[in-house]
Amino acid sequence: MRIVRTRQELHQSIKSLEAGSIGFVPTMGYLHEGHLALIQKAKEENDFVVMSIFVNPLQFGPNEDLTAYPRDEKHDLKLAEEQGVDILFLPNVSEIYPTPLSTTIHVEKRVDVLDGEKRPGHFDGVATVLFKLFHLVMPNRAYFGQKDAQQLAIVEALVEDYFLPITIQRVETLREADGLAKSSRNINLTVDERKEAPIIHQALLAGKKCILDGVEEETTILAEVQKTLGKVNEKVDYLALYEYPSFKAVTDFSSTLILAIAVQYEKARLIDNELIKRGEENA
Ligand code: AMP
């Protein structure tokens, strides 16, 4: 595995690869099995895998967890090497943002709901850094987790809008044995919060069952989720049902839907979702 920290080194090491396809896995590090699933899929579908680890300040709001975001470079290097990553790009902030931006990317669609609404500017930061990383790596395919479904839909639209010659591949959410979605942020849960957190996924599954059983009243469906959540309701930042991938209000219950939730714990904000399509076990 080549470890590169500058744009120049990245460029050289990509140039030195033999001819073949490149799968790209952008991450913020503190790697867990969710990230590894992305690497595995990228390995299966490409000749080479490039991974980036960059905690992007542009996508964190002023009161968010940028400084508390967990980091462990040594652990990440070991896992990336074991998984067979070919090139690992670990830039520092000034490598990605050498000068203040003259041009920014502003996401227009799908940002009036969920994390777009709750975290103003977040997806502008995500789209801007990915636009930069895509240009630096020039991959054939890029891999994103369904856990960040709003991000995934926004990246698909970015690629379409700007004719980027990259295929975006979706990877299903990897979970702990008790159903909690794997996340770098889980390390910031207290012992009690960690015990409680699997209820988030159980509640989504209760809502999903309701829809698959034919319920078409949004309030009934959300009430079912809230019933399972119990006292966790007090910590819910958002809970909503939309059509997917448009993130518009549901008008047709037989289309693909997303039931999405964010829960604010003391030092960790967790998000999760279920994609739902009637007649299909997995949407
Ligand atoms: P992050 O490092 O949290 O920015 O995540 C990097 C990529 O890994 C994103 O595309 C995420 O959607 C994806 N990812 C994070 N957690 C999971 C998970 N539990 N299962 C699958 N993909 C994930």
PDB file of C-alpha atoms and ligand atoms in Angstrom:
ATOM      1  CA  MET A   1       0.000   0.000   0.000  1.00  0.00           C
ATOM      2  CA  ARG A   2       1.304   3.442  -0.919  1.00  0.00           C
ATOM      3  CA  ILE A   3       0.633   6.113   1.684  1.00  0.00           C
ATOM      4  CA  VAL A   4       0.521   9.580   0.171  1.00  0.00           C
ATOM      5  CA  ARG A   5      -0.114  12.901   1.827  1.00  0.00           C
ATOM      6  CA  THR A   6       0.200  15.480  -0.949  1.00  0.00           C
ATOM      7  CA  ARG A   7      -1.678  16.041  -4.197  1.00  0.00           C
ATOM      8  CA  GLN A   8       1.614  15.674  -6.039  1.00  0.00           C
ATOM      9  CA  GLU A   9       2.402  12.279  -4.458  1.00  0.00           C
ATOM     10  CA  LEU A  10      -1.153  11.129  -5.134  1.00  0.00           C
ATOM     11  CA  HIS A  11      -0.840  12.141  -8.777  1.00  0.00           C
ATOM     12  CA  GLN A  12       2.511  10.335  -9.137  1.00  0.00           C
ATOM     13  CA  SER A  13       1.321   7.142  -7.507  1.00  0.00           C
ATOM     14  CA  ILE A  14      -1.884   7.020  -9.578  1.00  0.00           C
ATOM     15  CA  LYS A  15       0.180   7.623 -12.718  1.00  0.00           C
ATOM     16  CA  SER A  16       2.488   4.764 -11.803  1.00  0.00           C
ATOM     17  CA  LEU A  17      -0.385   2.245 -11.578  1.00  0.00           C
ATOM     18  CA  GLU A  18      -0.649  -0.136 -14.493  1.00  0.00           C
ATOM     19  CA  ALA A  19      -3.592   0.392 -16.823  1.00  0.00           C
ATOM     20  CA  GLY A  20      -6.836  -0.594 -15.105  1.00  0.00           C
ATOM     21  CA  SER A  21      -9.919   0.663 -13.352  1.00  0.00           C
ATOM     22  CA  ILE A  22      -9.850   2.608 -10.095  1.00  0.00           C
ATOM     23  CA  GLY A  23     -12.396   2.282  -7.307  1.00  0.00           C
ATOM     24  CA  PHE A  24     -12.400   5.188  -4.858  1.00  0.00           C
ATOM     25  CA  VAL A  25     -13.523   5.082  -1.226  1.00  0.00           C
ATOM     26  CA  PRO A  26     -13.667   8.535   0.399  1.00  0.00           C
ATOM     27  CA  THR A  27     -13.877   8.462   4.203  1.00  0.00           C
ATOM     28  CA  MET A  28     -13.221  10.511   7.317  1.00  0.00           C
ATOM     29  CA  GLY A  29     -11.291   7.650   8.907  1.00  0.00           C
ATOM     30  CA  TYR A  30     -11.573   5.919  12.266  1.00  0.00           C
ATOM     31  CA  LEU A  31     -12.288   2.926  10.092  1.00  0.00           C
ATOM     32  CA  HIS A  32     -14.834   0.274  10.991  1.00  0.00           C
ATOM     33  CA  GLU A  33     -16.407  -2.651   9.173  1.00  0.00           C
ATOM     34  CA  GLY A  34     -18.809  -0.349   7.312  1.00  0.00           C
ATOM     35  CA  HIS A  35     -15.837   1.293   5.618  1.00  0.00           C
ATOM     36  CA  LEU A  36     -14.281  -2.118   5.011  1.00  0.00           C
ATOM     37  CA  ALA A  37     -17.424  -3.255   3.169  1.00  0.00           C
ATOM     38  CA  LEU A  38     -16.918  -0.307   0.803  1.00  0.00           C
ATOM     39  CA  ILE A  39     -13.286  -1.310   0.225  1.00  0.00           C
ATOM     40  CA  GLN A  40     -14.283  -4.927  -0.411  1.00  0.00           C
ATOM     41  CA  LYS A  41     -16.869  -3.953  -3.010  1.00  0.00           C
ATOM     42  CA  ALA A  42     -14.356  -1.584  -4.619  1.00  0.00           C
ATOM     43  CA  LYS A  43     -11.795  -4.392  -4.773  1.00  0.00           C
ATOM     44  CA  GLU A  44     -14.264  -6.793  -6.354  1.00  0.00           C
ATOM     45  CA  GLU A  45     -15.204  -4.331  -9.076  1.00  0.00           C
ATOM     46  CA  ASN A  46     -11.882  -2.617  -9.891  1.00  0.00           C
ATOM     47  CA  ASP A  47      -8.212  -3.309 -10.562  1.00  0.00           C
ATOM     48  CA  PHE A  48      -7.056  -0.770  -7.970  1.00  0.00           C
ATOM     49  CA  VAL A  49      -8.514   0.815  -4.846  1.00  0.00           C
ATOM     50  CA  VAL A  50      -7.736   4.338  -3.708  1.00  0.00           C
ATOM     51  CA  MET A  51      -9.006   5.388  -0.299  1.00  0.00           C
ATOM     52  CA  SER A  52      -8.913   8.846   1.231  1.00  0.00           C
ATOM     53  CA  ILE A  53      -9.070   9.749   4.893  1.00  0.00           C
ATOM     54  CA  PHE A  54      -9.844  13.396   5.425  1.00  0.00           C
ATOM     55  CA  VAL A  55     -11.925  14.986   8.161  1.00  0.00           C
ATOM     56  CA  ASN A  56     -13.331  17.797   6.064  1.00  0.00           C
ATOM     57  CA  PRO A  57     -13.767  20.980   8.124  1.00  0.00           C
ATOM     58  CA  LEU A  58     -16.043  22.477   5.465  1.00  0.00           C
ATOM     59  CA  GLN A  59     -18.843  20.029   6.250  1.00  0.00           C
ATOM     60  CA  PHE A  60     -18.909  20.705   9.996  1.00  0.00           C
ATOM     61  CA  GLY A  61     -21.003  23.526  11.409  1.00  0.00           C
ATOM     62  CA  PRO A  62     -19.616  25.909  14.074  1.00  0.00           C
ATOM     63  CA  ASN A  63     -21.254  23.953  16.923  1.00  0.00           C
ATOM     64  CA  GLU A  64     -20.539  20.497  15.579  1.00  0.00           C
ATOM     65  CA  ASP A  65     -18.048  17.817  16.533  1.00  0.00           C
ATOM     66  CA  LEU A  66     -15.062  18.634  14.259  1.00  0.00           C
ATOM     67  CA  THR A  67     -12.511  18.592  17.087  1.00  0.00           C
ATOM     68  CA  ALA A  68     -14.203  15.665  18.868  1.00  0.00           C
ATOM     69  CA  TYR A  69     -14.364  13.638  15.655  1.00  0.00           C
ATOM     70  CA  PRO A  70     -12.436  10.439  16.455  1.00  0.00           C
ATOM     71  CA  ARG A  71      -9.089   9.896  14.739  1.00  0.00           C
ATOM     72  CA  ASP A  72      -6.606   7.006  14.864  1.00  0.00           C
ATOM     73  CA  GLU A  73      -4.191   7.033  11.962  1.00  0.00           C
ATOM     74  CA  LYS A  74      -2.174   4.013  13.071  1.00  0.00           C
ATOM     75  CA  HIS A  75      -5.261   1.816  13.349  1.00  0.00           C
ATOM     76  CA  ASP A  76      -6.567   3.102   9.992  1.00  0.00           C
ATOM     77  CA  LEU A  77      -3.257   2.392   8.206  1.00  0.00           C
ATOM     78  CA  LYS A  78      -3.263  -1.163   9.530  1.00  0.00           C
ATOM     79  CA  LEU A  79      -6.856  -1.868   8.465  1.00  0.00           C
ATOM     80  CA  ALA A  80      -6.434  -0.272   5.038  1.00  0.00           C
ATOM     81  CA  GLU A  81      -3.279  -2.312   4.430  1.00  0.00           C
ATOM     82  CA  GLU A  82      -4.954  -5.541   5.574  1.00  0.00           C
ATOM     83  CA  GLN A  83      -7.916  -4.901   3.276  1.00  0.00           C
ATOM     84  CA  GLY A  84      -5.647  -4.451   0.271  1.00  0.00           C
ATOM     85  CA  VAL A  85      -6.034  -0.739  -0.415  1.00  0.00           C
ATOM     86  CA  ASP A  86      -3.496   0.201  -3.112  1.00  0.00           C
ATOM     87  CA  ILE A  87      -3.173   3.919  -2.424  1.00  0.00           C
ATOM     88  CA  LEU A  88      -4.151   5.658   0.799  1.00  0.00           C
ATOM     89  CA  PHE A  89      -4.453   9.441   0.547  1.00  0.00           C
ATOM     90  CA  LEU A  90      -4.100  11.224   3.887  1.00  0.00           C
ATOM     91  CA  PRO A  91      -3.988  14.940   3.140  1.00  0.00           C
ATOM     92  CA  ASN A  92      -3.940  17.653   5.756  1.00  0.00           C
ATOM     93  CA  VAL A  93      -6.363  20.573   5.578  1.00  0.00           C
ATOM     94  CA  SER A  94      -4.009  22.954   3.758  1.00  0.00           C
ATOM     95  CA  GLU A  95      -3.393  20.332   1.062  1.00  0.00           C
ATOM     96  CA  ILE A  96      -7.108  20.292   0.200  1.00  0.00           C
ATOM     97  CA  TYR A  97      -7.795  23.978   0.904  1.00  0.00           C
ATOM     98  CA  PRO A  98      -4.480  25.758   0.108  1.00  0.00           C
ATOM     99  CA  THR A  99      -6.265  29.072  -0.409  1.00  0.00           C
ATOM    100  CA  PRO A 100      -9.765  30.312   0.436  1.00  0.00           C
ATOM    101  CA  LEU A 101     -12.146  29.085  -2.257  1.00  0.00           C
ATOM    102  CA  SER A 102     -13.042  31.496  -5.056  1.00  0.00           C
ATOM    103  CA  THR A 103     -15.790  29.157  -6.224  1.00  0.00           C
ATOM    104  CA  THR A 104     -17.968  27.052  -3.997  1.00  0.00           C
ATOM    105  CA  ILE A 105     -20.417  24.288  -4.709  1.00  0.00           C
ATOM    106  CA  HIS A 106     -23.905  24.909  -3.432  1.00  0.00           C
ATOM    107  CA  VAL A 107     -26.345  22.027  -3.345  1.00  0.00           C
ATOM    108  CA  GLU A 108     -29.811  23.117  -4.469  1.00  0.00           C
ATOM    109  CA  LYS A 109     -31.948  20.022  -4.218  1.00  0.00           C
ATOM    110  CA  ARG A 110     -32.698  17.707  -1.261  1.00  0.00           C
ATOM    111  CA  VAL A 111     -31.188  20.098   1.285  1.00  0.00           C
ATOM    112  CA  ASP A 112     -34.460  21.405   2.711  1.00  0.00           C
ATOM    113  CA  VAL A 113     -34.977  18.222   4.750  1.00  0.00           C
ATOM    114  CA  LEU A 114     -33.191  16.003   7.298  1.00  0.00           C
ATOM    115  CA  ASP A 115     -29.457  16.755   7.636  1.00  0.00           C
ATOM    116  CA  GLY A 116     -29.675  19.381   4.906  1.00  0.00           C
ATOM    117  CA  GLU A 117     -32.158  21.325   7.033  1.00  0.00           C
ATOM    118  CA  LYS A 118     -30.575  20.566  10.405  1.00  0.00           C
ATOM    119  CA  ARG A 119     -26.982  21.142   9.331  1.00  0.00           C
ATOM    120  CA  PRO A 120     -26.993  24.211   7.071  1.00  0.00           C
ATOM    121  CA  GLY A 121     -24.064  24.159   4.643  1.00  0.00           C
ATOM    122  CA  HIS A 122     -23.155  20.562   5.499  1.00  0.00           C
ATOM    123  CA  PHE A 123     -23.877  19.158   2.047  1.00  0.00           C
ATOM    124  CA  ASP A 124     -22.197  22.127   0.335  1.00  0.00           C
ATOM    125  CA  GLY A 125     -19.060  21.098   2.243  1.00  0.00           C
ATOM    126  CA  VAL A 126     -19.520  17.452   1.301  1.00  0.00           C
ATOM    127  CA  ALA A 127     -20.090  18.219  -2.389  1.00  0.00           C
ATOM    128  CA  THR A 128     -17.135  20.630  -2.502  1.00  0.00           C
ATOM    129  CA  VAL A 129     -14.627  18.198  -1.007  1.00  0.00           C
ATOM    130  CA  LEU A 130     -15.868  15.319  -3.148  1.00  0.00           C
ATOM    131  CA  PHE A 131     -15.650  17.441  -6.286  1.00  0.00           C
ATOM    132  CA  LYS A 132     -12.007  18.121  -5.385  1.00  0.00           C
ATOM    133  CA  LEU A 133     -11.244  14.491  -4.475  1.00  0.00           C
ATOM    134  CA  PHE A 134     -12.929  13.171  -7.614  1.00  0.00           C
ATOM    135  CA  HIS A 135     -10.732  15.459  -9.708  1.00  0.00           C
ATOM    136  CA  LEU A 136      -7.589  14.385  -7.891  1.00  0.00           C
ATOM    137  CA  VAL A 137      -8.283  10.641  -8.057  1.00  0.00           C
ATOM    138  CA  MET A 138     -10.258  10.429 -11.331  1.00  0.00           C
ATOM    139  CA  PRO A 139     -11.803   7.081 -10.361  1.00  0.00           C
ATOM    140  CA  ASN A 140     -14.007   4.896 -12.526  1.00  0.00           C
ATOM    141  CA  ARG A 141     -16.255   4.108  -9.581  1.00  0.00           C
ATOM    142  CA  ALA A 142     -16.767   5.668  -6.155  1.00  0.00           C
ATOM    143  CA  TYR A 143     -18.305   3.870  -3.177  1.00  0.00           C
ATOM    144  CA  PHE A 144     -20.780   5.321  -0.679  1.00  0.00           C
ATOM    145  CA  GLY A 145     -22.768   3.827   2.175  1.00  0.00           C
ATOM    146  CA  GLN A 146     -26.536   3.783   2.295  1.00  0.00           C
ATOM    147  CA  LYS A 147     -26.265   4.823   5.937  1.00  0.00           C
ATOM    148  CA  ASP A 148     -25.692   8.355   4.596  1.00  0.00           C
ATOM    149  CA  ALA A 149     -28.547   8.065   2.105  1.00  0.00           C
ATOM    150  CA  GLN A 150     -29.075  11.808   1.679  1.00  0.00           C
ATOM    151  CA  GLN A 151     -25.375  12.233   0.931  1.00  0.00           C
ATOM    152  CA  LEU A 152     -25.537   9.367  -1.554  1.00  0.00           C
ATOM    153  CA  ALA A 153     -28.466  10.914  -3.448  1.00  0.00           C
ATOM    154  CA  ILE A 154     -26.742  14.320  -3.472  1.00  0.00           C
ATOM    155  CA  VAL A 155     -23.488  12.826  -4.799  1.00  0.00           C
ATOM    156  CA  GLU A 156     -25.362  10.955  -7.515  1.00  0.00           C
ATOM    157  CA  ALA A 157     -26.928  14.259  -8.568  1.00  0.00           C
ATOM    158  CA  LEU A 158     -23.531  16.043  -8.472  1.00  0.00           C
ATOM    159  CA  VAL A 159     -22.037  13.449 -10.801  1.00  0.00           C
ATOM    160  CA  GLU A 160     -25.031  13.718 -13.127  1.00  0.00           C
ATOM    161  CA  ASP A 161     -25.123  17.550 -13.131  1.00  0.00           C
ATOM    162  CA  TYR A 162     -21.427  17.911 -13.980  1.00  0.00           C
ATOM    163  CA  PHE A 163     -21.101  14.906 -16.313  1.00  0.00           C
ATOM    164  CA  LEU A 164     -18.413  13.401 -14.104  1.00  0.00           C
ATOM    165  CA  PRO A 165     -17.381  10.093 -15.682  1.00  0.00           C
ATOM    166  CA  ILE A 166     -17.741   8.209 -12.405  1.00  0.00           C
ATOM    167  CA  THR A 167     -20.205   5.508 -11.431  1.00  0.00           C
ATOM    168  CA  ILE A 168     -21.508   5.879  -7.888  1.00  0.00           C
ATOM    169  CA  GLN A 169     -21.966   2.556  -6.139  1.00  0.00           C
ATOM    170  CA  ARG A 170     -24.210   2.115  -3.098  1.00  0.00           C
ATOM    171  CA  VAL A 171     -23.227  -0.221  -0.263  1.00  0.00           C
ATOM    172  CA  GLU A 172     -25.779  -1.413   2.290  1.00  0.00           C
ATOM    173  CA  THR A 173     -25.462  -0.340   5.913  1.00  0.00           C
ATOM    174  CA  LEU A 174     -23.314  -2.607   8.040  1.00  0.00           C
ATOM    175  CA  ARG A 175     -24.606  -3.104  11.560  1.00  0.00           C
ATOM    176  CA  GLU A 176     -23.447  -4.357  14.923  1.00  0.00           C
ATOM    177  CA  ALA A 177     -24.947  -7.699  16.028  1.00  0.00           C
ATOM    178  CA  ASP A 178     -27.627  -5.773  17.958  1.00  0.00           C
ATOM    179  CA  GLY A 179     -28.620  -3.747  14.889  1.00  0.00           C
ATOM    180  CA  LEU A 180     -26.885  -0.440  15.663  1.00  0.00           C
ATOM    181  CA  ALA A 181     -25.454   0.991  12.439  1.00  0.00           C
ATOM    182  CA  LYS A 182     -21.668   0.957  12.562  1.00  0.00           C
ATOM    183  CA  SER A 183     -20.325   4.475  12.823  1.00  0.00           C
ATOM    184  CA  SER A 184     -17.088   6.176  13.800  1.00  0.00           C
ATOM    185  CA  ARG A 185     -19.207   8.275  16.171  1.00  0.00           C
ATOM    186  CA  ASN A 186     -20.378   5.244  18.223  1.00  0.00           C
ATOM    187  CA  ILE A 187     -17.136   5.478  20.225  1.00  0.00           C
ATOM    188  CA  ASN A 188     -18.427   8.754  21.698  1.00  0.00           C
ATOM    189  CA  LEU A 189     -21.524   7.092  23.214  1.00  0.00           C
ATOM    190  CA  THR A 190     -21.600   6.546  26.969  1.00  0.00           C
ATOM    191  CA  VAL A 191     -22.088   2.966  28.194  1.00  0.00           C
ATOM    192  CA  ASP A 192     -25.784   3.615  28.847  1.00  0.00           C
ATOM    193  CA  GLU A 193     -26.300   5.339  25.500  1.00  0.00           C
ATOM    194  CA  ARG A 194     -24.652   2.410  23.720  1.00  0.00           C
ATOM    195  CA  LYS A 195     -27.036   0.014  25.482  1.00  0.00           C
ATOM    196  CA  GLU A 196     -30.021   2.086  24.450  1.00  0.00           C
ATOM    197  CA  ALA A 197     -28.991   2.901  20.849  1.00  0.00           C
ATOM    198  CA  PRO A 198     -30.060  -0.378  19.121  1.00  0.00           C
ATOM    199  CA  ILE A 199     -33.665   0.736  19.679  1.00  0.00           C
ATOM    200  CA  ILE A 200     -33.105   3.245  16.836  1.00  0.00           C
ATOM    201  CA  HIS A 201     -32.918   0.486  14.247  1.00  0.00           C
ATOM    202  CA  GLN A 202     -35.679  -1.534  15.900  1.00  0.00           C
ATOM    203  CA  ALA A 203     -37.939   1.512  15.642  1.00  0.00           C
ATOM    204  CA  LEU A 204     -37.134   1.949  11.939  1.00  0.00           C
ATOM    205  CA  LEU A 205     -37.965  -1.716  11.365  1.00  0.00           C
ATOM    206  CA  ALA A 206     -41.307  -1.264  13.157  1.00  0.00           C
ATOM    207  CA  GLY A 207     -42.115   1.613  10.789  1.00  0.00           C
ATOM    208  CA  LYS A 208     -40.958  -0.390   7.794  1.00  0.00           C
ATOM    209  CA  LYS A 209     -43.207  -3.313   8.780  1.00  0.00           C
ATOM    210  CA  CYS A 210     -46.156  -0.960   9.040  1.00  0.00           C
ATOM    211  CA  ILE A 211     -45.588   0.259   5.470  1.00  0.00           C
ATOM    212  CA  LEU A 212     -45.025  -3.244   4.114  1.00  0.00           C
ATOM    213  CA  ASP A 213     -48.279  -4.272   5.844  1.00  0.00           C
ATOM    214  CA  GLY A 214     -50.105  -1.671   3.763  1.00  0.00           C
ATOM    215  CA  VAL A 215     -50.524   1.300   6.124  1.00  0.00           C
ATOM    216  CA  GLU A 216     -50.676   4.535   4.109  1.00  0.00           C
ATOM    217  CA  GLU A 217     -51.123   7.177   6.816  1.00  0.00           C
ATOM    218  CA  GLU A 218     -47.813   8.842   7.524  1.00  0.00           C
ATOM    219  CA  THR A 219     -48.850   9.836  11.049  1.00  0.00           C
ATOM    220  CA  THR A 220     -49.748   6.227  11.900  1.00  0.00           C
ATOM    221  CA  ILE A 221     -46.406   4.994  10.552  1.00  0.00           C
ATOM    222  CA  LEU A 222     -44.380   7.606  12.442  1.00  0.00           C
ATOM    223  CA  ALA A 223     -46.413   6.954  15.617  1.00  0.00           C
ATOM    224  CA  GLU A 224     -45.448   3.277  15.363  1.00  0.00           C
ATOM    225  CA  VAL A 225     -41.753   4.278  15.191  1.00  0.00           C
ATOM    226  CA  GLN A 226     -42.196   6.631  18.155  1.00  0.00           C
ATOM    227  CA  LYS A 227     -43.923   3.910  20.171  1.00  0.00           C
ATOM    228  CA  THR A 228     -40.829   1.710  19.836  1.00  0.00           C
ATOM    229  CA  LEU A 229     -38.464   4.609  20.552  1.00  0.00           C
ATOM    230  CA  GLY A 230     -40.084   5.291  23.927  1.00  0.00           C
ATOM    231  CA  LYS A 231     -37.968   7.704  25.956  1.00  0.00           C
ATOM    232  CA  VAL A 232     -35.431   8.050  23.099  1.00  0.00           C
ATOM    233  CA  ASN A 233     -38.066  10.282  21.452  1.00  0.00           C
ATOM    234  CA  GLU A 234     -36.759  13.140  23.594  1.00  0.00           C
ATOM    235  CA  LYS A 235     -33.396  12.916  21.792  1.00  0.00           C
ATOM    236  CA  VAL A 236     -34.758  12.649  18.260  1.00  0.00           C
ATOM    237  CA  ASP A 237     -33.458  15.435  16.033  1.00  0.00           C
ATOM    238  CA  TYR A 238     -35.564  14.332  13.076  1.00  0.00           C
ATOM    239  CA  LEU A 239     -37.781  11.429  12.123  1.00  0.00           C
ATOM    240  CA  ALA A 240     -39.340  11.544   8.679  1.00  0.00           C
ATOM    241  CA  LEU A 241     -40.600   9.595   5.713  1.00  0.00           C
ATOM    242  CA  TYR A 242     -39.898  10.657   2.126  1.00  0.00           C
ATOM    243  CA  GLU A 243     -39.861   9.274  -1.363  1.00  0.00           C
ATOM    244  CA  TYR A 244     -36.369   8.148  -2.323  1.00  0.00           C
ATOM    245  CA  PRO A 245     -34.155   9.400  -3.910  1.00  0.00           C
ATOM    246  CA  SER A 246     -36.087  12.668  -4.429  1.00  0.00           C
ATOM    247  CA  PHE A 247     -36.569  13.316  -0.664  1.00  0.00           C
ATOM    248  CA  LYS A 248     -40.004  14.733  -1.517  1.00  0.00           C
ATOM    249  CA  ALA A 249     -43.187  14.180   0.516  1.00  0.00           C
ATOM    250  CA  VAL A 250     -44.737  10.759  -0.044  1.00  0.00           C
ATOM    251  CA  THR A 251     -47.499  10.742  -2.632  1.00  0.00           C
ATOM    252  CA  ASP A 252     -47.193   7.119  -3.706  1.00  0.00           C
ATOM    253  CA  PHE A 253     -46.684   4.449  -1.065  1.00  0.00           C
ATOM    254  CA  SER A 254     -45.703   1.886  -3.676  1.00  0.00           C
ATOM    255  CA  SER A 255     -42.602   3.875  -4.706  1.00  0.00           C
ATOM    256  CA  THR A 256     -39.246   3.527  -2.936  1.00  0.00           C
ATOM    257  CA  LEU A 257     -39.431   5.302   0.415  1.00  0.00           C
ATOM    258  CA  ILE A 258     -36.895   6.301   3.012  1.00  0.00           C
ATOM    259  CA  LEU A 259     -37.623   6.313   6.715  1.00  0.00           C
ATOM    260  CA  ALA A 260     -34.841   8.355   8.292  1.00  0.00           C
ATOM    261  CA  ILE A 261     -33.871   9.314  11.809  1.00  0.00           C
ATOM    262  CA  ALA A 262     -31.247  11.321  13.680  1.00  0.00           C
ATOM    263  CA  VAL A 263     -30.724  10.988  17.421  1.00  0.00           C
ATOM    264  CA  GLN A 264     -28.655  13.473  19.376  1.00  0.00           C
ATOM    265  CA  TYR A 265     -26.804  11.842  22.252  1.00  0.00           C
ATOM    266  CA  GLU A 266     -24.573  13.800  24.567  1.00  0.00           C
ATOM    267  CA  LYS A 267     -21.413  13.552  22.459  1.00  0.00           C
ATOM    268  CA  ALA A 268     -22.593  11.692  19.377  1.00  0.00           C
ATOM    269  CA  ARG A 269     -25.253  12.409  16.807  1.00  0.00           C
ATOM    270  CA  LEU A 270     -26.370   9.139  15.203  1.00  0.00           C
ATOM    271  CA  ILE A 271     -28.216   8.804  11.911  1.00  0.00           C
ATOM    272  CA  ASP A 272     -29.855   5.768  10.390  1.00  0.00           C
ATOM    273  CA  ASN A 273     -32.448   4.937   7.765  1.00  0.00           C
ATOM    274  CA  GLU A 274     -34.327   2.170   6.037  1.00  0.00           C
ATOM    275  CA  LEU A 275     -35.156   2.108   2.354  1.00  0.00           C
ATOM    276  CA  ILE A 276     -38.565   0.555   1.806  1.00  0.00           C
ATOM    277  CA  LYS A 277     -40.238  -0.782  -1.299  1.00  0.00           C
ATOM    278  CA  ARG A 278     -43.453  -2.740  -1.073  1.00  0.00           C
ATOM    279  CA  GLY A 279     -43.107  -6.227  -2.456  1.00  0.00           C
ATOM    280  CA  GLU A 280     -39.351  -6.225  -1.920  1.00  0.00           C
ATOM    281  CA  GLU A 281     -37.583  -7.388   1.216  1.00  0.00           C
ATOM    282  CA  ASN A 282     -34.632  -5.046   0.510  1.00  0.00           C
ATOM    283  CA  ALA A 283     -35.225  -1.821  -1.416  1.00  0.00           C
TER     284      ALA A 283
HETATM  285  P1  AMP B   1     -17.466   8.523   6.971  1.00  0.00           P
HETATM  286  O1  AMP B   1     -16.057   8.124   7.262  1.00  0.00           O
HETATM  287  O2  AMP B   1     -18.383   8.385   8.144  1.00  0.00           O
HETATM  288  O3  AMP B   1     -17.582   9.822   6.234  1.00  0.00           O
HETATM  289  O4  AMP B   1     -17.998   7.412   5.960  1.00  0.00           O
HETATM  290  C1  AMP B   1     -17.324   7.139   4.758  1.00  0.00           C
HETATM  291  C2  AMP B   1     -18.208   6.267   3.899  1.00  0.00           C
HETATM  292  O5  AMP B   1     -18.508   5.069   4.611  1.00  0.00           O
HETATM  293  C3  AMP B   1     -19.548   6.929   3.563  1.00  0.00           C
HETATM  294  O6  AMP B   1     -19.884   6.621   2.218  1.00  0.00           O
HETATM  295  C4  AMP B   1     -20.496   6.273   4.526  1.00  0.00           C
HETATM  296  O7  AMP B   1     -21.825   6.226   4.061  1.00  0.00           O
HETATM  297  C5  AMP B   1     -19.908   4.877   4.612  1.00  0.00           C
HETATM  298  N1  AMP B   1     -20.346   4.226   5.842  1.00  0.00           N
HETATM  299  C6  AMP B   1     -20.277   4.725   7.097  1.00  0.00           C
HETATM  300  N2  AMP B   1     -20.827   3.862   7.984  1.00  0.00           N
HETATM  301  C7  AMP B   1     -21.264   2.802   7.257  1.00  0.00           C
HETATM  302  C8  AMP B   1     -21.933   1.577   7.582  1.00  0.00           C
HETATM  303  N3  AMP B   1     -22.261   1.272   8.838  1.00  0.00           N
HETATM  304  N4  AMP B   1     -22.212   0.725   6.573  1.00  0.00           N
HETATM  305  C9  AMP B   1     -21.876   1.018   5.293  1.00  0.00           C
HETATM  306  N5  AMP B   1     -21.245   2.159   4.921  1.00  0.00           N
HETATM  307  C10 AMP B   1     -20.951   3.033   5.886  1.00  0.00           C
END
